Coordinates of N, CA and C in Angstrom, one line a residue:
M1 N 127.5 164.2 149.5 CA 127.5 163.9 148.0 C 127.9 162.3 148.0
E2 N 127.2 161.2 147.7 CA 127.6 160.2 147.8 C 128.2 160.0 146.8
E3 N 129.2 158.8 146.8 CA 130.6 158.9 145.4 C 130.2 157.3 144.8
V4 N 129.4 157.4 144.3 CA 129.6 156.2 143.1 C 129.9 156.4 141.5
N5 N 131.4 155.8 141.0 CA 131.5 155.9 140.2 C 130.9 155.3 139.0
R6 N 130.1 156.3 138.2 CA 129.1 156.0 137.4 C 129.9 155.7 136.3
S7 N 131.1 155.8 135.8 CA 131.5 155.2 134.8 C 131.7 153.9 134.1
T8 N 130.9 153.5 133.4 CA 130.4 152.2 132.6 C 130.6 151.8 131.1
H9 N 130.9 150.3 130.5 CA 130.9 150.6 129.2 C 130.0 148.5 129.2
P10 N 129.0 150.2 128.7 CA 127.9 148.9 128.6 C 128.4 148.2 127.6
E11 N 127.5 146.7 127.4 CA 127.5 146.0 125.8 C 126.5 146.1 124.6
V12 N 127.2 146.9 124.0 CA 126.1 146.6 122.2 C 126.1 145.7 122.1
P13 N 124.2 145.0 122.1 CA 123.8 144.7 121.2 C 124.1 144.1 119.8
G14 N 123.9 143.1 119.4 CA 124.0 142.5 118.1 C 124.9 141.8 117.7
E15 N 124.7 141.3 116.5 CA 125.7 140.6 116.2 C 127.4 140.8 116.0
P16 N 128.6 140.2 115.8 CA 129.8 140.5 115.4 C 129.7 140.7 114.1
T17 N 130.6 141.7 113.8 CA 130.8 142.0 112.7 C 131.5 141.3 112.2
Q18 N 131.0 140.8 110.8 CA 131.2 140.0 110.2 C 132.8 139.5 109.0
T19 N 133.1 139.3 107.9 CA 134.8 139.3 107.3 C 134.3 140.0 106.5
G20 N 133.4 139.7 105.8 CA 133.0 140.4 105.0 C 133.0 141.7 105.0
T21 N 131.7 142.2 106.2 CA 131.9 143.7 106.6 C 133.3 144.7 106.6
S22 N 134.6 143.6 107.5 CA 135.9 144.2 107.5 C 136.2 144.7 106.1
I23 N 135.9 143.5 105.2 CA 136.9 143.8 103.7 C 136.0 144.9 103.4
L24 N 134.7 144.8 102.9 CA 134.3 146.4 102.6 C 135.0 147.4 103.3
E25 N 135.0 147.1 104.5 CA 135.5 148.5 105.1 C 136.7 148.9 104.9
K26 N 137.7 148.2 104.7 CA 138.8 148.7 104.5 C 139.1 148.8 103.2
A27 N 138.0 148.0 102.3 CA 138.0 148.5 100.8 C 137.7 150.0 100.8
T28 N 136.5 150.7 101.3 CA 136.3 151.7 101.0 C 137.0 152.9 101.9
A29 N 137.9 151.8 102.9 CA 138.6 153.1 103.5 C 140.0 154.1 102.7
T30 N 140.0 152.9 101.5 CA 141.4 153.6 101.0 C 141.3 154.2 99.3
I31 N 139.4 154.3 99.2 CA 139.3 154.7 98.2 C 138.6 156.7 98.6
Q32 N 137.6 156.5 99.9 CA 137.2 157.7 99.9 C 138.3 158.0 100.9
G33 N 138.2 159.6 101.2 CA 138.8 160.7 102.3 C 138.0 161.6 103.3
F34 N 138.6 160.9 104.9 CA 138.2 161.3 105.8 C 138.3 162.3 106.1
H35 N 137.7 163.7 105.4 CA 138.5 164.9 106.1 C 138.4 165.2 107.1
P36 N 136.7 165.3 107.9 CA 136.7 165.7 108.9 C 137.0 165.6 110.3
I37 N 137.3 164.2 109.8 CA 137.8 162.9 110.9 C 139.4 163.3 111.2
N38 N 139.9 163.9 110.7 CA 142.1 163.6 110.2 C 141.8 165.5 110.5
K39 N 141.2 166.1 110.6 CA 141.9 167.2 111.8 C 142.2 167.1 113.3
I40 N 141.6 165.7 113.1 CA 141.0 165.3 114.7 C 142.9 165.6 115.1
H41 N 143.5 166.3 116.8 CA 144.7 166.6 116.3 C 145.5 166.2 117.9
Q42 N 144.0 166.4 118.4 CA 144.4 165.7 120.2 C 143.3 165.1 121.2
H43 N 143.4 164.5 122.0 CA 143.0 163.3 123.1 C 142.8 164.8 124.6
L44 N 142.1 164.7 124.3 CA 141.5 165.2 125.9 C 140.8 164.4 126.5
C45 N 140.7 164.6 128.1 CA 140.4 163.6 129.6 C 140.1 164.3 130.1
A46 N 138.8 164.2 130.0 CA 137.9 164.8 131.5 C 136.6 164.4 132.0
F47 N 136.0 165.5 132.4 CA 134.7 164.5 133.1 C 133.3 165.1 133.0
H48 N 132.4 165.5 132.9 CA 131.0 166.0 132.6 C 130.1 165.3 133.4
F49 N 129.4 166.2 134.1 CA 128.3 165.6 134.7 C 126.6 166.8 134.3
Y50 N 125.8 165.6 134.3 CA 124.6 166.0 133.5 C 124.0 167.6 134.3
A51 N 123.8 167.9 133.6 CA 123.6 169.5 133.6 C 122.6 169.3 135.1
D52 N 121.5 168.6 135.0 CA 120.7 168.5 136.1 C 120.6 167.6 137.1
D53 N 122.0 167.0 137.0 CA 122.0 166.0 137.9 C 123.5 166.1 138.7
M54 N 123.8 167.0 139.1 CA 125.5 166.5 139.4 C 126.1 164.8 140.1
T55 N 125.4 163.9 140.4 CA 125.7 163.2 140.9 C 126.3 161.5 139.1
R56 N 125.6 162.2 138.6 CA 125.5 161.3 138.0 C 126.7 162.3 136.1
Q57 N 128.2 162.3 136.9 CA 129.3 162.2 136.8 C 130.5 161.1 135.3
V58 N 130.7 161.5 134.6 CA 130.6 160.7 133.5 C 132.0 160.9 132.9
E59 N 133.7 160.3 132.7 CA 134.4 160.0 132.3 C 134.6 160.7 130.8
A60 N 135.1 161.5 130.4 CA 134.5 161.9 128.2 C 135.5 162.0 128.3
H61 N 135.9 160.6 127.3 CA 137.4 161.8 126.1 C 136.9 162.5 125.0
H62 N 137.8 163.7 124.9 CA 137.5 164.2 123.9 C 138.1 164.1 122.5
Y63 N 138.1 163.8 120.6 CA 138.7 164.1 120.4 C 138.6 165.2 119.6
C64 N 139.0 166.7 119.5 CA 139.8 167.5 119.1 C 140.3 168.2 117.4
G65 N 139.0 168.3 117.1 CA 140.4 168.8 115.8 C 139.5 171.3 115.9
H66 N 140.4 171.7 115.3 CA 140.9 173.8 115.2 C 139.4 173.3 114.3
Q67 N 138.5 174.8 114.5 CA 138.1 175.0 113.4 C 138.4 176.8 112.8
N68 N 138.9 177.6 113.2 CA 139.9 178.3 113.2 C 140.4 178.3 114.8
E69 N 141.7 179.4 115.1 CA 142.1 179.4 116.0 C 140.6 180.2 117.5
E70 N 139.6 180.5 117.2 CA 139.2 180.6 118.6 C 137.8 179.4 118.5
M71 N 138.1 178.7 117.7 CA 136.8 177.6 118.0 C 137.1 176.0 117.6
R72 N 137.0 175.2 118.1 CA 137.6 174.1 118.2 C 136.3 172.9 118.6
Q73 N 135.6 172.0 117.8 CA 135.1 170.3 118.1 C 135.5 169.0 118.3
C74 N 134.8 168.3 119.5 CA 135.7 167.6 119.9 C 134.5 166.6 119.4
L75 N 134.7 165.4 118.7 CA 134.3 164.0 119.3 C 134.2 163.2 120.7
I76 N 133.8 162.8 121.2 CA 133.3 162.2 122.9 C 132.3 160.6 123.0
Y77 N 134.7 160.1 123.6 CA 133.6 158.8 123.6 C 134.1 158.3 125.0
D78 N 133.5 156.9 125.9 CA 133.7 157.2 127.0 C 135.2 156.0 127.2
S79 N 135.5 156.4 125.8 CA 136.5 155.3 126.7 C 138.1 156.2 125.7
P80 N 139.6 155.8 125.5 CA 140.5 155.9 124.5 C 140.1 154.6 123.4
E81 N 139.6 153.2 124.0 CA 140.0 152.0 123.2 C 138.9 151.7 121.5
S82 N 139.8 151.1 120.9 CA 139.2 150.8 119.7 C 137.4 150.8 119.7
D83 N 136.9 149.8 120.6 CA 135.5 149.6 121.1 C 134.8 150.7 121.2
A84 N 135.4 152.1 121.7 CA 134.9 153.3 123.0 C 133.6 153.6 122.1
R85 N 132.4 153.8 122.9 CA 131.1 154.5 122.0 C 131.8 155.3 121.8
L86 N 130.6 156.5 121.3 CA 130.9 157.8 120.4 C 129.4 158.4 121.4
I87 N 129.5 158.6 122.8 CA 128.7 159.9 124.0 C 128.1 160.8 123.6
G88 N 128.7 161.5 123.0 CA 128.6 163.3 122.6 C 129.3 164.2 122.1
V89 N 129.3 165.3 121.9 CA 130.5 165.8 120.8 C 130.2 167.3 121.9
E90 N 131.5 168.1 122.0 CA 131.3 169.4 122.5 C 132.3 170.8 121.3
Y91 N 131.2 171.8 121.5 CA 131.9 172.5 120.8 C 132.3 173.7 122.0
I92 N 133.8 174.3 121.9 CA 135.2 174.7 122.5 C 135.4 176.3 121.3
I93 N 134.0 177.2 122.7 CA 134.7 179.3 121.9 C 135.3 179.7 123.1
S94 N 136.3 180.2 122.0 CA 136.7 181.7 123.0 C 136.2 182.2 123.8
E95 N 136.7 182.9 124.6 CA 135.7 184.2 125.2 C 134.5 185.4 124.4
G96 N 136.0 186.2 123.3 CA 135.4 186.8 123.0 C 134.6 186.3 121.9
L97 N 134.2 184.8 121.3 CA 132.5 184.4 120.0 C 131.4 183.9 121.3
F98 N 132.2 184.0 122.8 CA 130.9 183.7 123.7 C 130.2 185.2 124.5
M99 N 130.8 186.0 124.1 CA 130.9 187.7 124.1 C 129.2 187.4 123.4
T100 N 130.1 187.0 122.7 CA 128.8 187.7 121.1 C 127.4 186.4 121.0
L101 N 127.2 185.5 122.2 CA 125.9 184.5 122.3 C 125.2 185.4 122.7
P102 N 123.8 185.6 122.1 CA 122.5 185.8 122.8 C 122.2 185.6 124.3
D103 N 121.2 186.0 125.3 CA 122.5 185.5 126.5 C 120.8 184.0 127.2
E104 N 120.3 184.3 126.0 CA 119.5 183.3 126.0 C 120.3 181.8 125.9
E105 N 121.3 181.8 124.9 CA 122.3 181.0 124.5 C 123.3 180.7 125.6
K106 N 123.9 181.6 126.2 CA 125.3 181.8 127.4 C 124.9 180.5 128.7
P107 N 123.6 180.2 129.2 CA 124.1 179.3 129.5 C 123.9 177.6 129.4
L108 N 123.9 177.5 128.7 CA 124.6 176.1 127.8 C 125.0 176.0 128.0
W109 N 126.8 176.9 127.8 CA 128.0 176.7 128.1 C 128.7 176.6 129.2
H110 N 130.3 175.9 129.3 CA 130.6 176.0 131.0 C 131.6 176.6 131.0
T111 N 132.6 176.7 131.3 CA 133.4 177.4 131.9 C 134.8 176.2 131.8
H112 N 136.4 175.9 131.4 CA 137.1 175.6 131.9 C 138.5 175.8 132.6
L113 N 137.5 176.9 133.3 CA 139.2 177.5 134.7 C 139.6 176.3 135.2
Y114 N 138.7 175.4 135.6 CA 139.0 174.7 136.9 C 139.4 173.6 136.7
E115 N 138.8 173.5 135.4 CA 138.6 172.0 134.8 C 140.9 171.9 134.4
V116 N 140.8 173.5 133.9 CA 142.1 173.1 133.6 C 143.2 173.7 134.9
K117 N 143.1 174.1 135.6 CA 144.1 174.9 136.7 C 143.7 173.6 138.2
G118 N 142.4 173.1 138.3 CA 142.2 171.9 138.6 C 143.0 170.8 138.2
G119 N 143.8 170.6 137.6 CA 144.0 169.5 136.9 C 143.9 167.9 136.1
V120 N 142.3 168.4 136.4 CA 141.7 167.2 135.9 C 141.5 167.6 134.5
L121 N 141.3 168.0 133.4 CA 141.8 167.8 132.4 C 143.2 167.7 132.3
F122 N 143.5 166.9 131.2 CA 144.9 166.8 130.2 C 144.9 166.1 129.1
M123 N 146.1 165.8 128.7 CA 145.8 165.0 127.1 C 146.9 164.1 127.8
P124 N 146.5 162.8 127.3 CA 147.0 161.1 128.4 C 148.7 161.3 126.8
G125 N 149.4 160.9 127.6 CA 150.7 160.8 127.0 C 151.6 161.8 126.4
V126 N 150.7 163.5 126.3 CA 151.2 164.2 126.1 C 152.2 165.2 127.6
P127 N 153.6 165.2 127.2 CA 154.4 165.6 128.3 C 153.0 166.7 128.6
G128 N 154.0 167.2 129.9 CA 153.2 168.4 131.1 C 153.6 170.3 130.2
P129 N 154.5 169.9 130.1 CA 155.0 171.4 129.1 C 154.2 171.4 128.6
V130 N 154.4 170.5 127.3 CA 154.2 170.8 125.7 C 151.6 170.9 126.3
Q131 N 151.7 170.6 127.3 CA 150.1 170.1 126.9 C 149.9 171.6 127.8
R132 N 150.7 172.1 128.8 CA 150.1 173.0 129.1 C 150.2 174.1 128.1
K133 N 150.9 174.5 127.3 CA 151.0 176.1 126.1 C 149.9 176.0 126.1
D134 N 148.6 174.5 125.6 CA 147.7 174.8 124.5 C 146.5 174.9 126.0
L135 N 146.9 174.5 127.3 CA 145.7 174.5 128.3 C 146.1 175.8 128.4
E136 N 147.2 176.5 128.6 CA 146.3 178.2 128.5 C 145.5 178.6 128.1
K137 N 145.6 177.8 126.8 CA 144.4 178.3 126.1 C 143.3 178.2 126.3
I138 N 142.9 176.9 126.2 CA 141.6 176.2 127.4 C 141.6 176.9 128.0
C139 N 142.0 176.9 128.8 CA 141.8 178.1 130.5 C 140.8 178.7 130.4
K140 N 140.9 179.5 129.0 CA 140.3 180.9 128.9 C 139.0 181.0 127.9
T141 N 138.2 179.7 127.7 CA 137.3 178.9 126.7 C 136.3 179.0 127.5
Y142 N 134.9 178.4 127.0 CA 134.1 178.4 127.0 C 133.3 176.9 126.0
G143 N 132.6 175.7 127.0 CA 132.3 174.7 125.6 C 130.4 173.8 126.0
K144 N 130.5 174.1 125.0 CA 129.1 173.0 124.8 C 129.1 171.9 124.6
T145 N 128.7 171.6 125.8 CA 128.6 169.5 125.3 C 127.0 168.6 125.4
I146 N 126.9 168.1 124.2 CA 125.6 167.3 124.6 C 126.0 166.1 124.8
H147 N 125.3 165.0 125.2 CA 125.4 163.9 125.7 C 124.3 162.8 125.3
F148 N 125.2 162.1 123.6 CA 123.7 160.8 123.2 C 122.9 160.0 124.2
W149 N 124.3 159.1 124.4 CA 124.7 157.8 124.8 C 124.5 157.9 126.6
Q150 N 123.8 158.0 127.1 CA 124.2 157.5 128.5 C 124.7 156.8 129.1
V151 N 125.6 155.7 129.6 CA 126.7 155.7 129.3 C 126.6 154.7 130.5
D152 N 126.6 156.1 131.9 CA 126.5 155.5 133.4 C 125.4 155.3 133.6
R153 N 123.9 154.9 132.7 CA 123.4 154.2 133.0 C 123.7 152.4 132.5
A154 N 124.0 152.7 131.9 CA 124.5 151.1 131.4 C 123.4 151.0 130.2
D155 N 123.3 151.9 129.3 CA 122.1 152.1 128.8 C 123.1 150.6 127.1
P156 N 122.2 150.2 126.8 CA 122.8 149.5 125.7 C 123.2 150.2 124.5
L157 N 122.0 150.6 124.3 CA 122.2 151.6 122.9 C 121.7 153.4 123.6
P158 N 122.0 154.4 122.6 CA 121.4 155.8 123.0 C 120.0 155.7 122.4
L159 N 119.8 156.1 124.2 CA 117.8 156.0 124.4 C 118.3 157.6 124.8
G160 N 116.9 157.6 124.8 CA 116.4 158.5 125.0 C 116.9 160.1 125.0
L161 N 116.1 161.0 125.2 CA 116.8 162.7 124.5 C 117.6 162.9 125.4
P162 N 118.3 164.2 124.0 CA 120.1 164.3 124.3 C 121.0 164.8 125.1
Q163 N 121.4 165.6 126.6 CA 121.5 166.0 127.3 C 122.3 166.7 127.3
I164 N 122.3 168.2 127.6 CA 123.2 169.2 128.2 C 123.8 168.6 129.2
M165 N 125.8 168.8 129.0 CA 126.2 168.6 130.2 C 126.8 170.0 130.5
M166 N 126.9 169.6 131.5 CA 128.5 170.8 132.4 C 129.7 170.5 132.5
A167 N 130.8 171.0 133.1 CA 131.7 170.8 133.9 C 131.4 171.4 134.9
F168 N 132.8 170.8 136.0 CA 133.1 170.8 136.9 C 133.9 172.6 137.5
T169 N 133.3 173.0 138.9 CA 133.4 174.6 138.4 C 134.5 174.7 139.8
R170 N 134.8 173.8 140.8 CA 135.0 173.8 142.3 C 135.5 172.6 142.6
E171 N 136.5 172.8 143.4 CA 136.9 171.5 144.8 C 135.7 171.0 145.0
G172 N 135.5 169.4 145.0 CA 135.0 169.2 146.4 C 133.9 168.3 145.2
Q173 N 133.4 168.7 144.1 CA 132.6 168.0 143.2 C 132.4 166.6 143.1
L174 N 133.7 166.7 141.6 CA 134.0 165.0 141.8 C 134.4 164.5 142.2
Y175 N 134.1 163.5 142.4 CA 133.9 162.3 143.0 C 135.5 161.3 142.8
E176 N 136.0 161.4 144.4 CA 137.5 160.5 143.8 C 137.4 159.4 144.1
N177 N 136.7 158.7 143.5 CA 137.4 157.3 143.4 C 137.3 157.4 141.4
L178 N 136.5 159.0 140.9 CA 136.5 158.5 139.6 C 138.1 159.2 138.7
T179 N 138.3 160.1 139.9 CA 139.9 160.4 139.8 C 140.7 159.9 140.3
Q180 N 140.6 158.8 140.9 CA 141.7 157.9 141.4 C 141.9 156.7 140.6
D181 N 141.1 156.5 139.4 CA 140.9 155.6 138.5 C 141.9 156.0 138.0
V182 N 141.7 157.3 137.0 CA 142.0 157.7 136.3 C 143.3 157.9 136.4
E183 N 143.7 158.5 137.4 CA 144.5 158.8 137.5 C 145.9 157.1 137.7
K184 N 145.0 156.1 138.2 CA 146.2 154.8 138.4 C 146.4 154.8 136.8
R185 N 145.0 154.7 136.1 CA 145.5 154.3 134.4 C 146.0 155.3 133.6
Y186 N 146.1 156.5 134.0 CA 147.3 157.0 132.8 C 148.7 157.6 133.5
G187 N 148.9 157.3 134.8 CA 149.8 157.2 136.0 C 150.2 159.6 135.7
V188 N 149.0 159.6 135.8 CA 149.2 161.6 135.9 C 149.1 161.5 138.0
S189 N 149.3 162.6 138.1 CA 148.5 162.9 139.7 C 148.4 165.0 139.0
Y190 N 146.5 164.5 139.3 CA 146.1 165.9 139.5 C 146.6 166.7 140.6
H191 N 147.3 166.6 141.5 CA 147.3 167.9 142.9 C 149.2 168.4 142.1
N192 N 149.5 167.3 140.8 CA 151.0 167.8 141.0 C 150.5 169.1 139.6
E193 N 149.7 169.0 138.8 CA 149.5 169.6 137.6 C 149.0 170.5 137.9
R194 N 148.3 170.4 139.6 CA 146.6 171.6 139.9 C 148.5 172.3 140.1
E195 N 149.2 172.4 140.9 CA 151.0 173.0 140.9 C 151.0 173.6 139.8
N196 N 151.5 172.6 138.4 CA 152.1 173.0 137.8 C 151.3 174.4 137.0
R197 N 149.8 173.6 137.2 CA 148.9 175.1 136.5 C 148.4 176.4 137.0
A198 N 149.0 176.7 137.8 CA 149.2 177.4 139.4 C 148.8 179.2 138.6
Y199 N 150.0 179.1 137.3 CA 150.0 180.4 136.7 C 149.0 181.2 135.8
M200 N 148.1 179.6 135.4 CA 147.1 180.5 134.7 C 146.1 181.4 134.8
E201 N 145.4 182.3 133.5 CA 144.6 182.4 134.1 C 143.2 181.9 133.3
G202 N 142.2 182.7 133.7 CA 141.1 182.5 133.0 C 140.8 183.4 132.3
P203 N 139.1 183.3 131.8 CA 138.9 184.5 130.6 C 139.0 186.0 131.1
A204 N 139.3 186.6 130.5 CA 139.9 188.1 131.0 C 138.6 188.9 131.3
H205 N 137.5 188.7 131.4 CA 136.5 189.3 132.5 C 136.1 188.2 133.3
G206 N 137.1 187.8 134.1 CA 136.3 186.6 134.6 C 134.8 185.8 134.1
I207 N 134.8 184.8 135.0 CA 133.4 184.2 134.0 C 132.5 184.9 134.3
H208 N 131.4 184.7 133.2 CA 130.3 185.1 132.7 C 128.8 184.7 134.1
P209 N 128.4 185.8 134.5 CA 126.8 185.1 134.8 C 126.3 184.3 134.9
L210 N 126.5 184.4 133.6 CA 125.0 183.5 132.8 C 125.5 182.2 132.8
A211 N 126.8 182.2 132.3 CA 127.4 180.0 131.9 C 127.3 179.6 133.0
N212 N 128.0 178.2 133.2 CA 127.4 176.9 133.4 C 126.1 176.3 134.2
A213 N 124.7 176.9 133.4 CA 123.9 177.2 133.3 C 123.3 178.3 134.9
A214 N 124.0 179.1 134.5 CA 123.7 180.2 135.5 C 123.4 180.0 137.3
G215 N 124.4 178.9 137.2 CA 124.2 178.4 138.9 C 123.1 177.5 138.7
K216 N 122.3 177.5 138.2 CA 121.0 176.8 138.1 C 121.2 174.9 137.0
G217 N 120.1 174.4 137.6 CA 120.1 172.9 136.9 C 119.9 172.9 135.2
L218 N 119.8 172.7 134.0 CA 119.5 172.2 132.9 C 118.9 171.0 132.9
K219 N 118.0 170.7 132.4 CA 117.1 169.4 132.3 C 116.2 169.6 130.4
T220 N 116.5 168.8 130.1 CA 116.1 169.0 128.0 C 114.9 168.4 128.5
V221 N 114.1 168.6 127.9 CA 112.4 168.4 127.7 C 111.6 167.8 126.5
L222 N 110.7 166.6 126.3 CA 110.6 167.2 124.7 C 109.4 167.0 124.2
K223 N 108.6 168.3 124.1 CA 107.6 169.1 123.4 C 107.0 168.4 122.6
E224 N 105.3 168.1 122.7 CA 105.2 168.2 121.3 C 104.1 168.5 120.4
T225 N 104.7 168.9 118.9 CA 104.3 170.5 118.9 C 103.6 169.6 117.4
D226 N 102.9 171.0 116.3 CA 102.2 170.4 115.4 C 103.9 170.4 114.5
C227 N 103.8 169.3 113.0 CA 104.6 169.6 112.7 C 104.5 170.6 111.0
K228 N 105.2 171.1 110.3 CA 105.0 172.7 109.6 C 105.0 171.1 108.3
P229 N 103.9 171.1 107.4 CA 103.6 170.1 106.1 C 104.4 171.0 105.4
A230 N 105.3 170.2 103.9 CA 105.5 170.2 103.6 C 105.2 171.5 102.1
D231 N 104.1 171.4 102.1 CA 103.6 172.0 101.7 C 103.5 173.5 101.3
T232 N 103.9 174.3 102.5 CA 103.9 174.9 103.5 C 105.4 175.7 102.4
V233 N 106.8 174.8 102.3 CA 107.5 175.1 101.9 C 107.8 175.7 100.8
P234 N 108.1 177.0 100.5 CA 108.3 177.5 98.6 C 109.4 176.6 97.9
R235 N 108.6 177.0 97.2 CA 108.6 176.1 96.2 C 110.2 176.9 94.8
V236 N 111.6 175.9 95.1 CA 112.8 177.1 94.5 C 112.6 176.6 93.2
F237 N 111.6 175.2 92.6 CA 111.9 175.2 91.3 C 110.2 174.1 91.1
V238 N 110.2 174.9 89.7 CA 108.7 174.4 89.1 C 108.3 173.4 87.9

């Protein structure tokens, strides 16, 4: 597989933010609450690939918050900088919750076992012993990821259909130039972390055969259909 660095940071079209807009933002920020955003408690750096094309690999920065002990939800950006593009979302659930999903749903979810044990999923700036306490849990989980902005194509705006994304499951799939770039920028060693995480275990029942797209490719398609008119919706109030 030819190695190409597909991660880009496209220029967003439009006029620069005006001073008046910035002042208004500061005013509303002092008045309003941002409770869902304030629940974000960690930053995870990893990589995704498009479920129908493993050659399209993207660096993904997850900003996550727990819904409860068995589910967390993450906003995904293309970088950790202030001008980062919001490119997708990921839902992370326990093995127990994954097992309750209908079989037709399971292929949309990927495992985190290789990402964690392979050292390629990490928390920037967090000491190894600290992040490993939580990664022990993530190692057993499943994730469902959708990207809306195809930054690897240098799209200036979120164009096209939302895309199902997958995570890497074994050695040799992830481009070395991507990993080397991240290791250099964050001062981390995937090799060292791989050794430090060797003791970690994956899902108790093993990786479900329907997970990770059941070993196949998945592609999002748009299908034209009839739109149900409003007069068919039951009236609550007369």
